[in-house]
């Protein structure tokens, strides 16, 4: 994801690492960032607007002494890019059940697959809260012979229900599907539509009529991230015809140049709700502009991490943590402190991106899992008594039950935390034995 643009931008910043900042440096940054965006398939008009905004922000930013000049420039570039992609706030679809979602998009953009992924996602989200959702998938795609069979397979994979209309033309089929969904009391109807090679009047007319009958609560535009500049025209055409709430960008796992993601939000003023990163049912994740931009900027080096860490973490805290490890008397409280430091460094995903070689090998889903785990661990430790934190071995069954209730987790999750903690303790002992800490304190 974003490999192409990331290569362009990170080499630019590498070249500037030790430069003193003059007007000419700012011009270089602006032009080269602009060029990198153009080469990544961002339309010219969007690049121009971006450069104007960047120029304004670069000349207005007060000097921040804690950052090296180049870091400050990078930060302004970063902030401007995040703003262009809709801000760091994640977009959440507010679904009030019963609801319906219609997906539209060009042929092969990934509509049918996305329906399966949405069914999978909502099923799992509900299951996490101990609920069961009845999700119904249905298609009005009579354009391609096997299209409806494909949806049937996908619905099965996702564990959702499927209905095949008896009618064989889209308008009658839409009516039939709507009344079936009502009759069965489906909480969520996912409606698949036909795609065409190009936007044409026939297709637009058809999708308008379907929308008028189905009256979907939500309409999602599915966009293939590999289509580059053309995707904006597609989005505009669908917006004019039926309007849509948000986009799903698919095939982000391919060697897309990243331009579509960057240009979409600015040009359409609509959010990207999800990105799809593969063909499997679980390859759909909410879109985070800040993560996308970090990847685009390719700040994947430990140097950046260390510099960033120095600013964020107070030195005494670092020393306390190292001393605790060095003494070998490393308690759950120290472990919790370490986790706090990690979260202050930014999100878990930011950390991973800064580790060499990790940025691209860790999936969004794994990153989110890591972040969730961190939060859960913190909640567990907070629910323990001071004594339990020092001697976790006293956690018997009834204490475990109390902590699990307090933290809203299962006992297995407490087990995982204790296992991790044990590993950290052993690691600290190993380091102590190896003399690693000698010379750290003068
Ligand atoms: N690598 C990758 N492939 C994807 C992704 N999403 C969809 N695909 C593949 O793209 C192809 C087209 O996907 P479909 O879901 O059939 O697309 P569609 O928009 O329903 O196509 P039509 O019904 O013909 O209009 C399939 O081979 C999918 O497996 C993705 O995020 N990553
Ligand atoms: Mg399809």
Coordinates of C-alpha atoms and ligand atoms in Angstrom, one line a residue:
X1 CA 0.0 0.0 0.0
X2 CA 1.4 3.4 -1.0
X3 CA 4.8 2.0 -1.7
X4 CA 5.2 4.1 -4.8
X5 CA 4.5 7.4 -3.3
X6 CA 6.3 6.5 -0.2
X7 CA 9.5 5.8 -2.1
X8 CA 9.3 9.2 -3.8
X9 CA 8.7 11.2 -0.6
X10 CA 11.1 9.4 1.8
X11 CA 14.0 9.9 -0.5
X12 CA 13.2 13.6 -0.7
X13 CA 13.3 13.9 3.1
X14 CA 16.4 11.7 3.4
X15 CA 18.2 14.1 1.1
X16 CA 17.2 17.0 3.3
X17 CA 18.0 15.5 6.7
X18 CA 20.9 17.8 7.5
X19 CA 20.0 20.8 5.4
X20 CA 19.7 24.2 7.0
X21 CA 16.3 25.5 6.0
X22 CA 16.1 28.5 3.7
X23 CA 13.4 29.7 1.3
X24 CA 15.0 27.6 -1.4
X25 CA 14.7 24.5 0.7
X26 CA 11.0 25.2 1.2
X27 CA 10.5 25.6 -2.5
X28 CA 12.3 22.3 -3.1
X29 CA 10.1 20.5 -0.7
X30 CA 6.9 22.0 -2.2
X31 CA 7.9 21.2 -5.7
X32 CA 9.1 17.7 -5.0
X33 CA 6.1 16.8 -2.9
X34 CA 3.9 18.1 -5.7
X35 CA 5.8 16.1 -8.3
X36 CA 5.6 12.9 -6.2
X37 CA 1.8 13.4 -5.9
X38 CA 1.5 14.0 -9.7
X39 CA 3.5 10.8 -10.4
X40 CA 1.2 9.0 -8.0
X41 CA -1.7 9.8 -10.2
X42 CA -3.2 12.7 -8.2
X43 CA -4.9 15.1 -10.7
X44 CA -3.1 18.3 -11.5
X45 CA -5.8 20.5 -10.1
X46 CA -5.7 18.7 -6.7
X47 CA -1.9 18.9 -6.6
X48 CA -2.1 22.7 -7.3
X49 CA -4.6 23.2 -4.5
X50 CA -2.4 21.1 -2.2
X51 CA 0.7 23.1 -2.9
X52 CA -1.1 26.4 -2.3
X53 CA -2.3 25.1 1.1
X54 CA 1.1 23.7 1.9
X55 CA 2.8 27.0 1.1
X56 CA 0.4 28.9 3.3
X57 CA 1.0 26.5 6.2
X58 CA 4.8 26.4 5.8
X59 CA 5.1 30.2 5.8
X60 CA 2.8 30.6 8.8
X61 CA 4.1 27.8 11.1
X62 CA 5.9 29.3 14.1
X63 CA 9.3 27.7 14.7
X64 CA 9.1 24.8 17.1
X65 CA 12.4 24.5 18.8
X66 CA 11.9 20.9 20.0
X67 CA 12.0 19.7 16.4
X68 CA 14.8 19.9 13.9
X69 CA 13.9 22.2 11.0
X70 CA 13.4 19.3 8.6
X71 CA 11.2 17.5 11.1
X72 CA 9.1 20.5 11.4
X73 CA 8.7 20.7 7.6
X74 CA 7.8 17.1 7.5
X75 CA 5.2 17.7 10.2
X76 CA 3.6 20.5 8.2
X77 CA 3.6 18.3 5.1
X78 CA 2.1 15.5 7.1
X79 CA -0.6 17.7 8.7
X80 CA -1.5 19.2 5.4
X81 CA -1.8 15.8 3.8
X82 CA -3.9 14.4 6.6
X83 CA -6.2 17.5 6.3
X84 CA -6.6 16.8 2.5
X85 CA -7.5 13.3 3.2
X86 CA -10.3 14.3 5.6
X87 CA -8.6 14.7 8.9
X88 CA -7.4 12.2 11.5
X89 CA -11.0 11.5 12.6
X90 CA -12.2 8.1 11.4
X91 CA -15.5 8.1 9.6
X92 CA -18.1 5.7 11.1
X93 CA -21.3 4.8 9.3
X94 CA -24.2 5.3 11.7
X95 CA -26.3 2.4 11.0
X96 CA -29.7 2.2 12.7
X97 CA -31.3 -1.2 12.2
X98 CA -33.2 -2.2 10.2
X99 CA -31.2 -0.6 7.5
X100 CA -30.1 -1.1 3.9
X101 CA -26.9 -0.5 2.1
X102 CA -26.6 -0.3 -1.7
X103 CA -23.3 -0.5 -3.4
X104 CA -22.6 1.1 -6.7
X105 CA -19.5 1.3 -8.9
X106 CA -17.9 0.3 -12.2
X107 CA -17.5 -3.2 -13.4
X108 CA -14.9 -5.2 -11.6
X109 CA -14.4 -2.5 -8.9
X110 CA -15.1 -5.0 -6.2
X111 CA -18.8 -4.4 -5.3
X112 CA -19.8 -8.0 -4.8
X113 CA -16.7 -8.9 -2.8
X114 CA -17.2 -5.7 -0.7
X115 CA -20.7 -6.8 0.1
X116 CA -19.4 -10.1 1.5
X117 CA -16.7 -8.2 3.5
X118 CA -19.3 -5.8 4.9
X119 CA -21.5 -8.7 6.0
X120 CA -18.5 -10.3 7.6
X121 CA -17.5 -7.1 9.4
X122 CA -21.0 -6.3 10.8
X123 CA -21.5 -9.9 11.9
X124 CA -18.3 -9.9 13.8
X125 CA -18.9 -6.4 15.3
X126 CA -22.3 -7.6 16.6
X127 CA -20.9 -10.9 17.9
X128 CA -18.3 -8.9 19.9
X129 CA -21.2 -7.3 21.7
X130 CA -22.9 -10.6 22.1
X131 CA -25.5 -9.9 19.5
X132 CA -26.6 -11.7 16.3
X133 CA -27.5 -9.7 13.2
X134 CA -29.6 -11.0 10.4
X135 CA -27.9 -9.8 7.3
X136 CA -29.4 -10.4 3.9
X137 CA -27.4 -10.2 0.6
X138 CA -29.2 -9.8 -2.7
X139 CA -28.3 -8.7 -6.2
X140 CA -30.0 -6.9 -9.0
X141 CA -27.1 -7.6 -11.4
X142 CA -28.5 -9.2 -14.5
X143 CA -25.7 -7.7 -16.7
X144 CA -23.2 -10.5 -16.1
X145 CA -24.5 -14.0 -16.2
X146 CA -22.7 -15.4 -13.1
X147 CA -22.9 -12.2 -11.0
X148 CA -25.7 -13.5 -8.8
X149 CA -24.1 -16.9 -8.3
X150 CA -21.0 -15.0 -7.2
X151 CA -22.9 -13.1 -4.6
X152 CA -24.4 -16.3 -3.3
X153 CA -20.9 -17.8 -2.8
X154 CA -19.6 -14.6 -1.1
X155 CA -22.7 -14.4 1.2
X156 CA -22.1 -18.0 2.3
X157 CA -18.4 -17.3 3.0
X158 CA -19.4 -14.4 5.1
X159 CA -22.1 -16.4 7.0
X160 CA -24.9 -14.1 5.8
X161 CA -28.3 -14.9 4.2
X162 CA -28.8 -14.7 0.5
X163 CA -31.9 -14.3 -1.6
X164 CA -32.3 -14.8 -5.3
X165 CA -35.1 -12.8 -6.9
X166 CA -37.4 -14.6 -9.3
X167 CA -37.7 -11.7 -11.6
X168 CA -34.9 -11.4 -14.3
X169 CA -34.8 -7.6 -14.7
X170 CA -33.4 -5.2 -12.2
X171 CA -36.5 -3.0 -11.4
X172 CA -38.9 -5.9 -10.7
X173 CA -36.1 -7.7 -8.8
X174 CA -35.5 -4.7 -6.6
X175 CA -39.2 -4.6 -5.6
X176 CA -39.2 -8.4 -4.9
X177 CA -36.0 -8.1 -2.8
X178 CA -37.3 -5.2 -0.7
X179 CA -40.6 -7.0 0.1
X180 CA -38.7 -10.2 0.9
X181 CA -36.3 -8.4 3.3
X182 CA -39.3 -6.8 5.0
X183 CA -41.2 -10.1 5.3
X184 CA -38.2 -11.9 6.7
X185 CA -37.4 -9.0 9.1
X186 CA -33.8 -8.7 7.9
X187 CA -32.0 -6.2 10.0
X188 CA -29.6 -5.3 7.3
X189 CA -30.1 -5.6 3.5
X190 CA -26.9 -5.4 1.4
X191 CA -27.9 -4.7 -2.2
X192 CA -25.5 -5.5 -5.0
X193 CA -25.9 -3.7 -8.3
X194 CA -24.5 -4.2 -11.8
X195 CA -21.4 -2.5 -13.0
X196 CA -20.5 -1.4 -16.5
X197 CA -17.2 -0.8 -18.1
X198 CA -17.9 2.9 -18.4
X199 CA -20.3 5.4 -17.0
X200 CA -23.2 5.5 -19.6
X201 CA -26.6 6.9 -19.6
X202 CA -28.3 3.5 -19.5
X203 CA -26.4 2.4 -16.5
X204 CA -27.1 5.7 -14.6
X205 CA -30.8 5.5 -15.5
X206 CA -31.0 2.0 -14.2
X207 CA -29.2 2.7 -10.9
X208 CA -31.4 5.8 -10.4
X209 CA -34.6 3.7 -10.8
X210 CA -33.2 1.0 -8.4
X211 CA -32.4 3.6 -5.8
X212 CA -35.8 5.2 -6.2
X213 CA -37.5 1.8 -5.3
X214 CA -35.0 0.5 -2.8
X215 CA -34.6 3.8 -1.0
X216 CA -31.4 2.6 0.6
X217 CA -30.4 4.2 3.9
X218 CA -26.8 4.2 2.8
X219 CA -25.2 4.1 -0.6
X220 CA -21.5 3.3 -0.9
X221 CA -19.5 3.9 -3.9
X222 CA -16.9 1.2 -4.5
X223 CA -13.8 2.5 -6.2
X224 CA -10.9 0.5 -7.5
X225 CA -7.8 2.3 -6.2
X226 CA -5.9 1.2 -9.2
X227 CA -7.9 3.2 -11.6
X228 CA -6.1 6.4 -10.7
X229 CA -7.3 9.7 -12.1
X230 CA -10.3 8.3 -13.8
X231 CA -11.8 7.4 -10.5
X232 CA -12.7 11.0 -9.7
X233 CA -14.9 11.3 -12.8
X234 CA -16.6 8.0 -11.9
X235 CA -17.2 9.3 -8.4
X236 CA -18.6 12.5 -9.6
X237 CA -21.0 10.8 -12.1
X238 CA -22.4 8.5 -9.4
X239 CA -22.7 11.4 -7.0
X240 CA -24.7 13.4 -9.5
X241 CA -27.0 10.4 -10.4
X242 CA -27.8 8.8 -7.0
X243 CA -25.6 10.5 -4.4
X244 CA -23.6 8.4 -2.1
X245 CA -22.5 8.6 1.5
X246 CA -19.0 7.4 1.5
X247 CA -16.5 5.4 -0.6
X248 CA -14.9 2.1 -0.2
X249 CA -11.4 2.0 -1.9
X250 CA -10.6 -1.5 -3.0
X251 CA -7.4 -3.3 -4.1
X252 CA -5.3 -1.2 -1.8
X253 CA -3.1 -4.3 -1.6
X254 CA -2.1 -4.0 -5.2
X255 CA 0.7 -1.7 -6.5
X256 CA -1.7 1.3 -6.7
X257 CA 0.1 4.6 -6.8
X258 CA -2.1 5.9 -4.0
X259 CA -3.4 8.9 -6.0
X260 CA -7.0 7.9 -5.8
X261 CA -7.0 7.8 -2.0
X262 CA -5.4 11.2 -1.9
X263 CA -7.5 13.0 -4.4
X264 CA -10.9 11.5 -3.6
X265 CA -11.7 13.2 -0.4
X266 CA -10.5 16.6 -1.5
X267 CA -12.3 16.5 -4.8
X268 CA -15.6 14.9 -3.6
X269 CA -15.7 16.3 0.0
X270 CA -17.0 12.8 1.0
X271 CA -15.4 10.4 3.4
X272 CA -13.6 7.1 2.6
X273 CA -15.3 4.7 5.0
X274 CA -13.3 1.6 4.3
X275 CA -10.3 0.3 2.5
X276 CA -10.1 -3.2 1.1
X277 CA -6.7 -4.9 1.0
X278 CA -7.3 -8.3 -0.4
X279 CA -9.9 -10.8 -1.7
X280 CA -10.6 -12.6 1.6
X281 CA -13.7 -11.7 3.6
X282 CA -11.7 -10.2 6.5
X283 CA -9.7 -7.8 4.2
X284 CA -11.8 -4.7 5.0
X285 CA -10.8 -2.1 7.5
X286 CA -11.9 1.4 8.4
X287 CA -9.9 4.1 6.7
X288 CA -7.5 6.2 8.8
X289 CA -6.2 9.3 7.0
X290 CA -3.3 9.7 9.4
X291 CA -2.1 6.1 8.9
X292 CA -2.4 6.4 5.2
X293 CA -0.3 9.6 5.2
X294 CA 2.4 8.1 7.5
X295 CA 2.7 5.3 5.0
X296 CA 2.9 7.7 2.1
X297 CA 5.6 9.7 3.8
X298 CA 7.5 6.5 4.5
X299 CA 8.9 7.6 7.9
X300 CA 10.0 4.1 8.4
X301 CA 13.2 4.5 10.3
X302 CA 14.3 4.1 13.9
X303 CA 16.1 7.5 13.8
X304 CA 12.8 9.3 13.5
X305 CA 11.4 7.1 16.3
X306 CA 14.2 7.9 18.6
X307 CA 14.0 11.6 18.0
X308 CA 10.3 11.6 18.4
X309 CA 10.6 9.6 21.6
X310 CA 13.1 12.0 23.1
X311 CA 10.6 14.8 22.7
X312 CA 7.6 13.0 24.0
X313 CA 8.9 11.0 26.9
X314 CA 10.4 12.9 29.8
X315 CA 13.9 11.7 30.5
X316 CA 13.3 10.8 34.1
X317 CA 10.6 8.4 33.1
X318 CA 12.9 6.7 30.7
X319 CA 15.5 6.3 33.5
X320 CA 13.0 4.9 35.9
X321 CA 11.8 2.3 33.4
X322 CA 15.4 1.3 32.6
X323 CA 16.3 1.1 36.3
X324 CA 13.3 -1.1 37.0
X325 CA 14.4 -3.4 34.3
X326 CA 18.0 -3.3 35.4
X327 CA 17.2 -4.2 39.0
X328 CA 15.3 -7.3 37.8
X329 CA 12.4 -6.3 40.1
X330 CA 10.2 -5.6 37.2
X331 CA 6.5 -5.4 38.3
X332 CA 3.2 -5.2 36.5
X333 CA 3.2 -1.4 37.4
X334 CA 6.5 -1.0 35.5
X335 CA 5.0 -3.0 32.7
X336 CA 1.9 -0.6 32.7
X337 CA 4.3 2.4 32.7
X338 CA 6.0 1.0 29.6
X339 CA 2.7 0.6 27.9
X340 CA 1.8 4.2 28.7
X341 CA 5.1 5.4 27.2
X342 CA 4.3 3.4 24.1
X343 CA 0.9 4.9 23.7
X344 CA 2.2 8.4 24.2
X345 CA 4.6 7.8 21.3
X346 CA 1.5 7.8 19.2
X347 CA -0.6 4.9 18.1
X348 CA 0.7 1.4 18.0
X349 CA 0.6 1.6 14.2
X350 CA 2.8 4.7 14.2
X351 CA 5.4 2.7 16.1
X352 CA 5.2 -0.3 13.8
X353 CA 5.6 2.0 10.8
X354 CA 8.8 3.4 12.3
X355 CA 10.4 0.0 12.8
X356 CA 12.5 -0.9 9.8
X357 CA 10.8 -3.4 7.6
X358 CA 7.6 -3.5 9.6
X359 CA 5.6 -0.8 7.9
X360 CA 4.4 -2.9 5.1
X361 CA 4.5 -6.4 6.6
X362 CA 2.0 -5.6 9.3
X363 CA -1.6 -5.4 8.2
X364 CA -4.1 -2.8 9.3
X365 CA -6.0 -5.5 11.1
X366 CA -3.0 -6.6 13.0
X367 CA -2.2 -3.1 14.0
X368 CA -5.7 -2.6 15.3
X369 CA -5.5 -5.8 17.2
X370 CA -2.3 -4.5 18.8
X371 CA -3.9 -1.3 19.8
X372 CA -6.9 -3.0 21.2
X373 CA -4.7 -5.4 23.2
X374 CA -2.8 -2.5 24.7
X375 CA -6.0 -0.9 25.9
X376 CA -7.2 -4.1 27.3
X377 CA -4.0 -4.7 29.2
X378 CA -4.2 -1.3 30.7
X379 CA -7.8 -1.9 31.8
X380 CA -6.8 -5.3 33.4
X381 CA -3.9 -3.8 35.3
X382 CA -6.1 -0.9 36.5
X383 CA -8.6 -3.4 37.9
X384 CA -6.0 -5.1 40.1
X385 CA -5.2 -4.3 43.7
X386 CA -1.7 -2.9 44.4
X387 CA -0.7 -6.2 45.9
X388 CA -1.8 -8.1 42.9
X389 CA 0.2 -5.9 40.7
X390 CA 3.4 -6.7 42.7
X391 CA 2.7 -10.4 43.1
X392 CA 0.4 -11.5 40.3
X393 CA 0.9 -15.1 41.4
X394 CA -1.8 -14.5 44.1
X395 CA -4.4 -14.2 41.4
X396 CA -6.6 -17.2 42.1
X397 CA -9.9 -18.0 40.5
X398 CA -12.0 -15.6 42.5
X399 CA -9.5 -12.7 42.1
X400 CA -9.4 -13.4 38.4
X401 CA -13.2 -13.3 38.2
X402 CA -13.2 -9.9 39.9
X403 CA -10.5 -8.4 37.7
X404 CA -12.2 -9.8 34.6
X405 CA -15.5 -8.2 35.6
X406 CA -13.8 -4.9 36.4
X407 CA -11.9 -4.7 33.2
X408 CA -14.7 -6.1 31.0
X409 CA -12.5 -8.9 29.6
X410 CA -12.4 -12.7 29.7
X411 CA -10.1 -14.6 32.0
X412 CA -8.2 -15.9 29.0
X413 CA -7.3 -12.3 28.2
X414 CA -5.9 -11.9 31.7
X415 CA -3.9 -15.0 31.1
X416 CA -2.4 -13.5 27.9
X417 CA -1.4 -10.4 29.8
X418 CA 0.3 -12.4 32.5
X419 CA 2.1 -14.5 29.9
X420 CA 3.4 -11.3 28.2
X421 CA 4.4 -9.9 31.5
X422 CA 6.4 -13.0 32.3
X423 CA 8.2 -12.8 29.0
X424 CA 9.1 -9.1 29.7
X425 CA 10.4 -10.1 33.1
X426 CA 12.5 -12.9 31.7
X427 CA 13.8 -10.5 29.1
X428 CA 14.8 -8.0 31.8
X429 CA 16.6 -10.7 33.7
X430 CA 18.5 -11.8 30.6
X431 CA 19.5 -8.2 29.8
X432 CA 20.7 -7.8 33.4
X433 CA 22.8 -10.9 33.2
X434 CA 24.4 -9.8 29.9
X435 CA 25.6 -6.6 31.5
X436 CA 23.5 -4.6 29.1
X437 CA 22.6 -2.0 31.7
X438 CA 26.2 -1.3 32.8
X439 CA 27.3 2.1 31.8
X440 CA 23.8 3.3 31.3
X441 CA 23.9 5.2 34.6
X442 CA 26.8 7.4 35.2
Ligands
LIG1 N1 -6.4 -7.9 -4.6 C1 -7.7 -7.6 -4.4 N2 -8.7 -8.0 -5.2 C2 -9.9 -7.6 -5.0 C3 -10.3 -6.7 -3.9 N3 -11.6 -6.5 -4.0 C4 -12.1 -7.2 -5.0 N4 -11.0 -7.9 -5.6 C5 -11.1 -8.8 -6.8 O1 -11.5 -8.1 -7.9 C6 -12.3 -8.8 -8.8 C7 -13.6 -8.1 -9.0 O2 -14.4 -8.1 -7.8 P1 -16.0 -8.1 -7.8 O3 -16.3 -8.0 -6.4 O4 -16.5 -9.2 -8.6 O5 -16.3 -6.8 -8.5 P2 -17.7 -6.2 -8.9 O6 -17.6 -4.7 -8.8 O7 -18.8 -6.9 -8.2 O8 -17.7 -6.6 -10.5 P3 -19.0 -6.7 -11.5 O9 -20.1 -7.4 -10.7 O10 -18.5 -7.4 -12.7 O11 -19.4 -5.3 -11.8 C8 -12.5 -10.2 -8.1 O12 -11.6 -11.1 -8.7 C9 -12.2 -9.9 -6.7 O13 -11.7 -11.0 -6.0 C10 -9.2 -6.2 -3.1 O14 -9.4 -5.4 -2.2 N5 -8.0 -6.7 -3.4
LIG2 MG1 -20.5 -7.9 -8.9

